[in-house]
mmCIF file of C-alpha atoms in Angstrom:
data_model
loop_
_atom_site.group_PDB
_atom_site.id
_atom_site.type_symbol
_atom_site.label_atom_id
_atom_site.label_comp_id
_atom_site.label_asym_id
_atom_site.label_seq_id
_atom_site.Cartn_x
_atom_site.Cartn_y
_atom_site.Cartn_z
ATOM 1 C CA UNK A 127 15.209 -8.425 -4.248
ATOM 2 C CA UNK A 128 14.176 -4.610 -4.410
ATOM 3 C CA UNK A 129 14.255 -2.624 -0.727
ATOM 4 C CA UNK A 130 12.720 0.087 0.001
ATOM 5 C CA UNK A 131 13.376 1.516 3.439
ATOM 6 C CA UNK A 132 12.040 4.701 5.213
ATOM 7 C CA UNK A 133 13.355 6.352 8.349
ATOM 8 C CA UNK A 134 12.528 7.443 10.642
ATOM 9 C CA UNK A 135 9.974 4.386 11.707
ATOM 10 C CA UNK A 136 8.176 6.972 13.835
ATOM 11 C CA UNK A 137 8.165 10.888 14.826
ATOM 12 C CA UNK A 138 6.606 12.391 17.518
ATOM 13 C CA UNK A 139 5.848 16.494 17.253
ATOM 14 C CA UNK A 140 4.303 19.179 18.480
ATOM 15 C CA UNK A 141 1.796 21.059 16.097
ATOM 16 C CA UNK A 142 3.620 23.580 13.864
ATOM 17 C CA UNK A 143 6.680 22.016 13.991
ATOM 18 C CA UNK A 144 8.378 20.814 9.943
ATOM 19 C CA UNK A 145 8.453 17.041 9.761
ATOM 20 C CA UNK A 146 10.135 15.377 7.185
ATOM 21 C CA UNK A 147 10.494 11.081 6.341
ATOM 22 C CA UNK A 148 13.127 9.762 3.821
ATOM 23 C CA UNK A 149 12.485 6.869 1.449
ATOM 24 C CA UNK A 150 15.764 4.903 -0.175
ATOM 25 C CA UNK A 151 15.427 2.134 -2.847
ATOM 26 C CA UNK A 152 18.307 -0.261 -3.635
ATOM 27 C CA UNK A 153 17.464 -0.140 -6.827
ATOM 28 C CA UNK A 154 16.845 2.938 -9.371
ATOM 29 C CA UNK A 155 12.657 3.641 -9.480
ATOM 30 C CA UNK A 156 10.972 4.553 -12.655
ATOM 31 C CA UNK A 157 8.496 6.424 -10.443
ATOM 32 C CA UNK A 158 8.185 6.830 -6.856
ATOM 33 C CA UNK A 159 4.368 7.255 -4.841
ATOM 34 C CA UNK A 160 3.536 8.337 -1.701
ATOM 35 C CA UNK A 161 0.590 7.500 0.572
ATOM 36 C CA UNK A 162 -1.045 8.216 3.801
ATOM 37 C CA UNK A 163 -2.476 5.759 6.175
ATOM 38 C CA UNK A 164 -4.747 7.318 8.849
ATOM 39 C CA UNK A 165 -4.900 4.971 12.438
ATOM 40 C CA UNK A 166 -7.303 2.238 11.435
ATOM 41 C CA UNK A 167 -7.644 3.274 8.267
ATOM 42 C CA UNK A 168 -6.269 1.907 4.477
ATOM 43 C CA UNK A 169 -3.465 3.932 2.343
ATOM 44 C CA UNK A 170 -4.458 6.566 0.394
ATOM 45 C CA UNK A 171 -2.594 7.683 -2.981
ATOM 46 C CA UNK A 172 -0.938 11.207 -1.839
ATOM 47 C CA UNK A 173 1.515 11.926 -5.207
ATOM 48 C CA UNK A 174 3.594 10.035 -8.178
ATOM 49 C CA UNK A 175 6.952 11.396 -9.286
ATOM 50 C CA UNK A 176 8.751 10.566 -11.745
ATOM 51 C CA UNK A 177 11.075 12.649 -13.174
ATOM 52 C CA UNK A 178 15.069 12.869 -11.470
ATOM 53 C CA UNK A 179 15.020 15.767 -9.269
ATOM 54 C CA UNK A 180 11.163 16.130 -9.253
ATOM 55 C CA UNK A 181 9.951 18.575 -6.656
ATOM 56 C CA UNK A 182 5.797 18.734 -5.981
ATOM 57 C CA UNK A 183 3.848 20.156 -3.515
ATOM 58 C CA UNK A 184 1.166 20.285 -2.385
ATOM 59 C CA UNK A 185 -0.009 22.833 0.529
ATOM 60 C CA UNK A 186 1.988 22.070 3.298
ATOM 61 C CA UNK A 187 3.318 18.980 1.744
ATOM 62 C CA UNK A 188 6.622 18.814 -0.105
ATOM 63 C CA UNK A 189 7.893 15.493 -2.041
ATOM 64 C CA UNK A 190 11.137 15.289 -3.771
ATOM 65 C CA UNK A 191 12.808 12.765 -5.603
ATOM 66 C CA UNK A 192 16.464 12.461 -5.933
ATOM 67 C CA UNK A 193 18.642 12.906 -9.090
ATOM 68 C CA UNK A 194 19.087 9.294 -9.078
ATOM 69 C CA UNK A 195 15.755 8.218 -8.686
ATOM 70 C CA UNK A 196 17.018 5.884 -5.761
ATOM 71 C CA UNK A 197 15.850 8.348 -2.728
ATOM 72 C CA UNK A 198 12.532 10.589 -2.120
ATOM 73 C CA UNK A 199 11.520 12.054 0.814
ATOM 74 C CA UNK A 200 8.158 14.082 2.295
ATOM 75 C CA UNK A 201 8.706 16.896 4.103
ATOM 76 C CA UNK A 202 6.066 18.640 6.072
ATOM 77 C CA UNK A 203 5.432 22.561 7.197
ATOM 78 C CA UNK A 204 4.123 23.637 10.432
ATOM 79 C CA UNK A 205 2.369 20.041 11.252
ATOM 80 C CA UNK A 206 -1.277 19.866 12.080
ATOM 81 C CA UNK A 207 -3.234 17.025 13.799
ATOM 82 C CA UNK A 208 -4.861 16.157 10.787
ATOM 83 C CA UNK A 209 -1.180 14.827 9.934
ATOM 84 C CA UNK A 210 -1.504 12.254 12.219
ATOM 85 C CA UNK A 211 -1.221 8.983 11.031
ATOM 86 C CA UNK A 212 1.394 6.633 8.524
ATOM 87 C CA UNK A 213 3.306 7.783 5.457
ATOM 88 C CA UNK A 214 4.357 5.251 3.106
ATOM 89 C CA UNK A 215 6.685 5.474 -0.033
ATOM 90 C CA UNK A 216 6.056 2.964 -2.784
ATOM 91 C CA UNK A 217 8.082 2.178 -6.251
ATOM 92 C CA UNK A 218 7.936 -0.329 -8.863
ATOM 93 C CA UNK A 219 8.991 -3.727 -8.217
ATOM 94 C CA UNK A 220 11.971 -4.005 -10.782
ATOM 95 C CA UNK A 221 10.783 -5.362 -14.270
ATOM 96 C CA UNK A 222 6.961 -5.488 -12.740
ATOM 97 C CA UNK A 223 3.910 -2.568 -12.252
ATOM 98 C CA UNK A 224 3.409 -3.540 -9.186
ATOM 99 C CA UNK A 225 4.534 -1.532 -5.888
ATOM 100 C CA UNK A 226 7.244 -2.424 -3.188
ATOM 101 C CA UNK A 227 5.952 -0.495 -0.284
ATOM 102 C CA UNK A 228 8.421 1.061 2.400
ATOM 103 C CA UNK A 229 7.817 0.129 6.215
ATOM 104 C CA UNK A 230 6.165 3.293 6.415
ATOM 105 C CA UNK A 231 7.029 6.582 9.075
ATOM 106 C CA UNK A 232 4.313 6.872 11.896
ATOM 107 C CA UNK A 233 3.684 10.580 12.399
ATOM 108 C CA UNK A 234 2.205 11.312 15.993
ATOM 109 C CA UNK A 235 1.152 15.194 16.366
ATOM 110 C CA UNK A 236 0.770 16.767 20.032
ATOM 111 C CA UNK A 237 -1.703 19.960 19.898
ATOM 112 C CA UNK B 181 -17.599 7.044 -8.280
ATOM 113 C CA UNK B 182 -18.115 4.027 -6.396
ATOM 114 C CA UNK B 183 -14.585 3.119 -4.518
ATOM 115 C CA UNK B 184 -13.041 0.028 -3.773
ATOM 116 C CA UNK B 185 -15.186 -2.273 -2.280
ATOM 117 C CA UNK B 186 -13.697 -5.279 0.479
ATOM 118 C CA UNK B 187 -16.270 -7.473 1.759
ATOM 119 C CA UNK B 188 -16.260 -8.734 4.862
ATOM 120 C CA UNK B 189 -14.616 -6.248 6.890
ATOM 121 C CA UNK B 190 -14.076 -8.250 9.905
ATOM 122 C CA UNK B 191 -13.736 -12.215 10.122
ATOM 123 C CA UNK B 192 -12.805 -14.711 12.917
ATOM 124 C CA UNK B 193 -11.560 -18.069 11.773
ATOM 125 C CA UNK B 194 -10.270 -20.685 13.173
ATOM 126 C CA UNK B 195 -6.774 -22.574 12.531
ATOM 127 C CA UNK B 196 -6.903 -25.000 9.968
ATOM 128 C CA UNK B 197 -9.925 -23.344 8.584
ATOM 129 C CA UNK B 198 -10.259 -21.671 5.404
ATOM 130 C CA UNK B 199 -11.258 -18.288 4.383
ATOM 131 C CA UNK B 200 -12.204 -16.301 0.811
ATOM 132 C CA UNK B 201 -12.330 -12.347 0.368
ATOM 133 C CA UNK B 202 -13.558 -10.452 -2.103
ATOM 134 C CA UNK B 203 -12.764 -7.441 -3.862
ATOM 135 C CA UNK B 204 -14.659 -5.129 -6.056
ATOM 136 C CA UNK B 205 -12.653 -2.336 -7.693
ATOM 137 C CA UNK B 206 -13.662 0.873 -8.883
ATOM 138 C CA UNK B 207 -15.533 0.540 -12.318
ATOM 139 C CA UNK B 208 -13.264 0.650 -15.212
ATOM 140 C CA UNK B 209 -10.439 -0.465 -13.303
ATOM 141 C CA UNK B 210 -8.553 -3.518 -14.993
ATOM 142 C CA UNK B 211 -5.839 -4.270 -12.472
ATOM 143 C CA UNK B 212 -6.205 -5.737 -9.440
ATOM 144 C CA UNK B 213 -3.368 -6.138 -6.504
ATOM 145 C CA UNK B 214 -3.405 -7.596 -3.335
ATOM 146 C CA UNK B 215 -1.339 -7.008 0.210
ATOM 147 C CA UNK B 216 -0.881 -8.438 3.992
ATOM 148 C CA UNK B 217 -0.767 -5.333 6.292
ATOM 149 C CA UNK B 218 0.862 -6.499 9.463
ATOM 150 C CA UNK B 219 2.521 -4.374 12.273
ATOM 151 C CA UNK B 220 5.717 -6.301 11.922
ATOM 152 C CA UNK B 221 6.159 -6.399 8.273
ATOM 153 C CA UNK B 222 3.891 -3.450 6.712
ATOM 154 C CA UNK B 223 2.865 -3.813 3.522
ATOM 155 C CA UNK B 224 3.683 -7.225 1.505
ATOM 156 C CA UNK B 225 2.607 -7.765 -1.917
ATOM 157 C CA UNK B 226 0.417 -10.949 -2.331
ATOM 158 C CA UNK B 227 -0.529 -11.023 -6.006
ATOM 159 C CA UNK B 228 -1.374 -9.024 -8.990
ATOM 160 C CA UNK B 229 -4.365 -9.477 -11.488
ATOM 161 C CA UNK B 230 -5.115 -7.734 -14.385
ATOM 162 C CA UNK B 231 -7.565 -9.181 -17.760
ATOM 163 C CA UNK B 232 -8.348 -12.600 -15.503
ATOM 164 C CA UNK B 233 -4.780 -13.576 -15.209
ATOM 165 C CA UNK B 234 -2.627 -13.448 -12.177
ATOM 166 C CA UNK B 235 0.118 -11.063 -13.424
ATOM 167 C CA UNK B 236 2.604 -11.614 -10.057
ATOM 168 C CA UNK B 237 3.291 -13.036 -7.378
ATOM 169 C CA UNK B 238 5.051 -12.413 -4.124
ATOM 170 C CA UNK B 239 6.651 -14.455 -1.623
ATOM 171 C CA UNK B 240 3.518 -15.943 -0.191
ATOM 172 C CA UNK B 241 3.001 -20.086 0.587
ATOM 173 C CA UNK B 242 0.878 -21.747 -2.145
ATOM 174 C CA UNK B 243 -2.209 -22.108 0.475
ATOM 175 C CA UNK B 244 -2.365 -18.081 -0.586
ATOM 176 C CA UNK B 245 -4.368 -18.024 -3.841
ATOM 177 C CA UNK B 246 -6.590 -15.621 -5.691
ATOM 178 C CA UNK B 247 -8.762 -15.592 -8.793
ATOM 179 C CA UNK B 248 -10.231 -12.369 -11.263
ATOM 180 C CA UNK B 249 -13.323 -12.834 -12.713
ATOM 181 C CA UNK B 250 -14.779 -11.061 -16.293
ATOM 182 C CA UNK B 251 -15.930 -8.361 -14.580
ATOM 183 C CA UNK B 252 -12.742 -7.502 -12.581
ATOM 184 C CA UNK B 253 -14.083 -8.424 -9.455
ATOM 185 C CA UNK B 254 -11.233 -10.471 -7.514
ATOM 186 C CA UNK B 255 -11.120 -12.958 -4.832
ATOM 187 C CA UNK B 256 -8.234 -14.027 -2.472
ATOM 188 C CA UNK B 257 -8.419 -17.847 -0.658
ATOM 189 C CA UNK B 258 -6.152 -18.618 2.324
ATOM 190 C CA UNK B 259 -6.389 -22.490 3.183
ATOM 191 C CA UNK B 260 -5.339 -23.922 6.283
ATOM 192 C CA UNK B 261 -5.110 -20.955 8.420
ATOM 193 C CA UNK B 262 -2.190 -20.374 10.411
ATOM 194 C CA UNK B 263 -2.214 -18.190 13.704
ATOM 195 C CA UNK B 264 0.310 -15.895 11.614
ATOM 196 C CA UNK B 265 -2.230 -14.975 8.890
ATOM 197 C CA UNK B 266 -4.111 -12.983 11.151
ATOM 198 C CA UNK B 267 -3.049 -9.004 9.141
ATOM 199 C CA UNK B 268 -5.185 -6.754 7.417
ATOM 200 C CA UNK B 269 -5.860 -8.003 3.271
ATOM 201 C CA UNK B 270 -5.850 -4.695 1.310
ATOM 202 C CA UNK B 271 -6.886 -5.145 -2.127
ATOM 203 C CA UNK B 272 -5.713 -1.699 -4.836
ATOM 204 C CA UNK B 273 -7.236 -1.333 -7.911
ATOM 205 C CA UNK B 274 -5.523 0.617 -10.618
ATOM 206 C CA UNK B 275 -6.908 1.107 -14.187
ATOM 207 C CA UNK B 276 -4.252 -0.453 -16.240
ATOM 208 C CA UNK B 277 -0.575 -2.187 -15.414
ATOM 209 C CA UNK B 278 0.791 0.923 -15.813
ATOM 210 C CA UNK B 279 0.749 2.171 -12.115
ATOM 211 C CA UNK B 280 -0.797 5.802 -11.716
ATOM 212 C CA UNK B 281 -1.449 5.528 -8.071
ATOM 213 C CA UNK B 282 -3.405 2.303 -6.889
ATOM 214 C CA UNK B 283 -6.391 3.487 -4.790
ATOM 215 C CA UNK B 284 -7.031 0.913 -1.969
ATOM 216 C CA UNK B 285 -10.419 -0.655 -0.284
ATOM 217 C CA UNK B 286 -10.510 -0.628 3.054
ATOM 218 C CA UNK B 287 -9.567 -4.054 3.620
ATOM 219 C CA UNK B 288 -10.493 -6.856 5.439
ATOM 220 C CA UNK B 289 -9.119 -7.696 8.748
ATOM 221 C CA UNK B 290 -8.862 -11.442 9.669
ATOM 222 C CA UNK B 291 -8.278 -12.665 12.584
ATOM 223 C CA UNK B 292 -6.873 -16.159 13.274
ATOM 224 C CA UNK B 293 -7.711 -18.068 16.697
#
């Protein structure tokens, strides 16, 4: 069935450094999301791409997805402690709406 | 706008017992999906509703079952609790099948003595 795997499974940083997490799918996405899961919180719906090559951002935040809709990744500038917490990439199960989440990368920032 | 709405937010049960959730999405919201948050295994898909009818499925043992009602509320059932059921139940609501971003409650986390 469809993967989707993220690396790395956690980061560790000091505030202001760049932090980026990579998403791969085994199979080619029609769209690709990207949440955030604060500690004991639930996911929240960050961005959807879609389009091969896609770049967004959005403040600090920027998402890209790959010319062959198979990879995306999150890169962040000069990290703050509001980062802290889990980002998870998401795509459509093939043939289905529904979402195939990635493992998620745990994002830990020191002050 | 009213968000997602989980009820409870905590349980206990016991093994062997078993245990219904509910789920109230946002208003106008059609779909409903539900996942198992565990440490191990992250997020796993448990089922997908949308217009009353259960739309998918994921790899989850029959005692996992779930219902949508007229009004798009949804409820999950887990039978015969096992000590490995103990996760976090998120439930995302999205307007139609045609995902735009799912916006999730804030879940329910069971725990299984």
């Amino acid at each position: 069935g469809q993967q989707v795997m993220q690396i790395p499974q956690y980061q560790h940083v000091q505030e202001g450094e760049d932090f980026t997490t990579y998403c791969n799918s085994s199979t080619t996405l029609s769209n690709i999301q990207w949440y955030k899961q604060r500690p004991g919180g639930h996911p929240v719906f960050l961005i959807q791409l879609v389009k091969s090559g896609e770049v967004k951002k959005q403040k600090r935040l920027t998402f890209q997805f790959g010319e062959a809709k198979k990879n995306s990744s999150l890169h962040i500038t000069a990290t703050q402690t509001t980062d802290v917490g889990t980002y998870f990439c998401a795509g459509p199960r093939s043939g289905y709406s529904t979402l195939t989440f990635g493992k998620g990368t745990m994002l830990l920032v020191s002050p | 706008k009213a968000g997602v709405t989980q009820t409870p937010r905590y349980l206990i049960k016991t093994r062997g017992q078993q245990v219904t959730l509910s789920c109230s999405p946002i208003s106008g919201h059609r779909s409903v999906s539900w996942y198992q948050q565990t440490p191990g295994q992250g997020l796993q898909f448990l089922f997908e509703y949308f217009s009353e009818t259960q739309r998918n499925k994921g790899n989850f043992p029959g005692r996992f079952s779930g219902r949508q009602f007229s009004n798009s509320r949804s409820e999950m059932n887990v039978s015969t609790l096992e000590l490995g059921d103990s996760a976090l139940y998120l439930c995302a609501s999205s307007l139609n099948r045609v995902n735009y971003g799912y916006t999730f409650g804030s879940g329910t986390r069971l725990t299984v003595v």
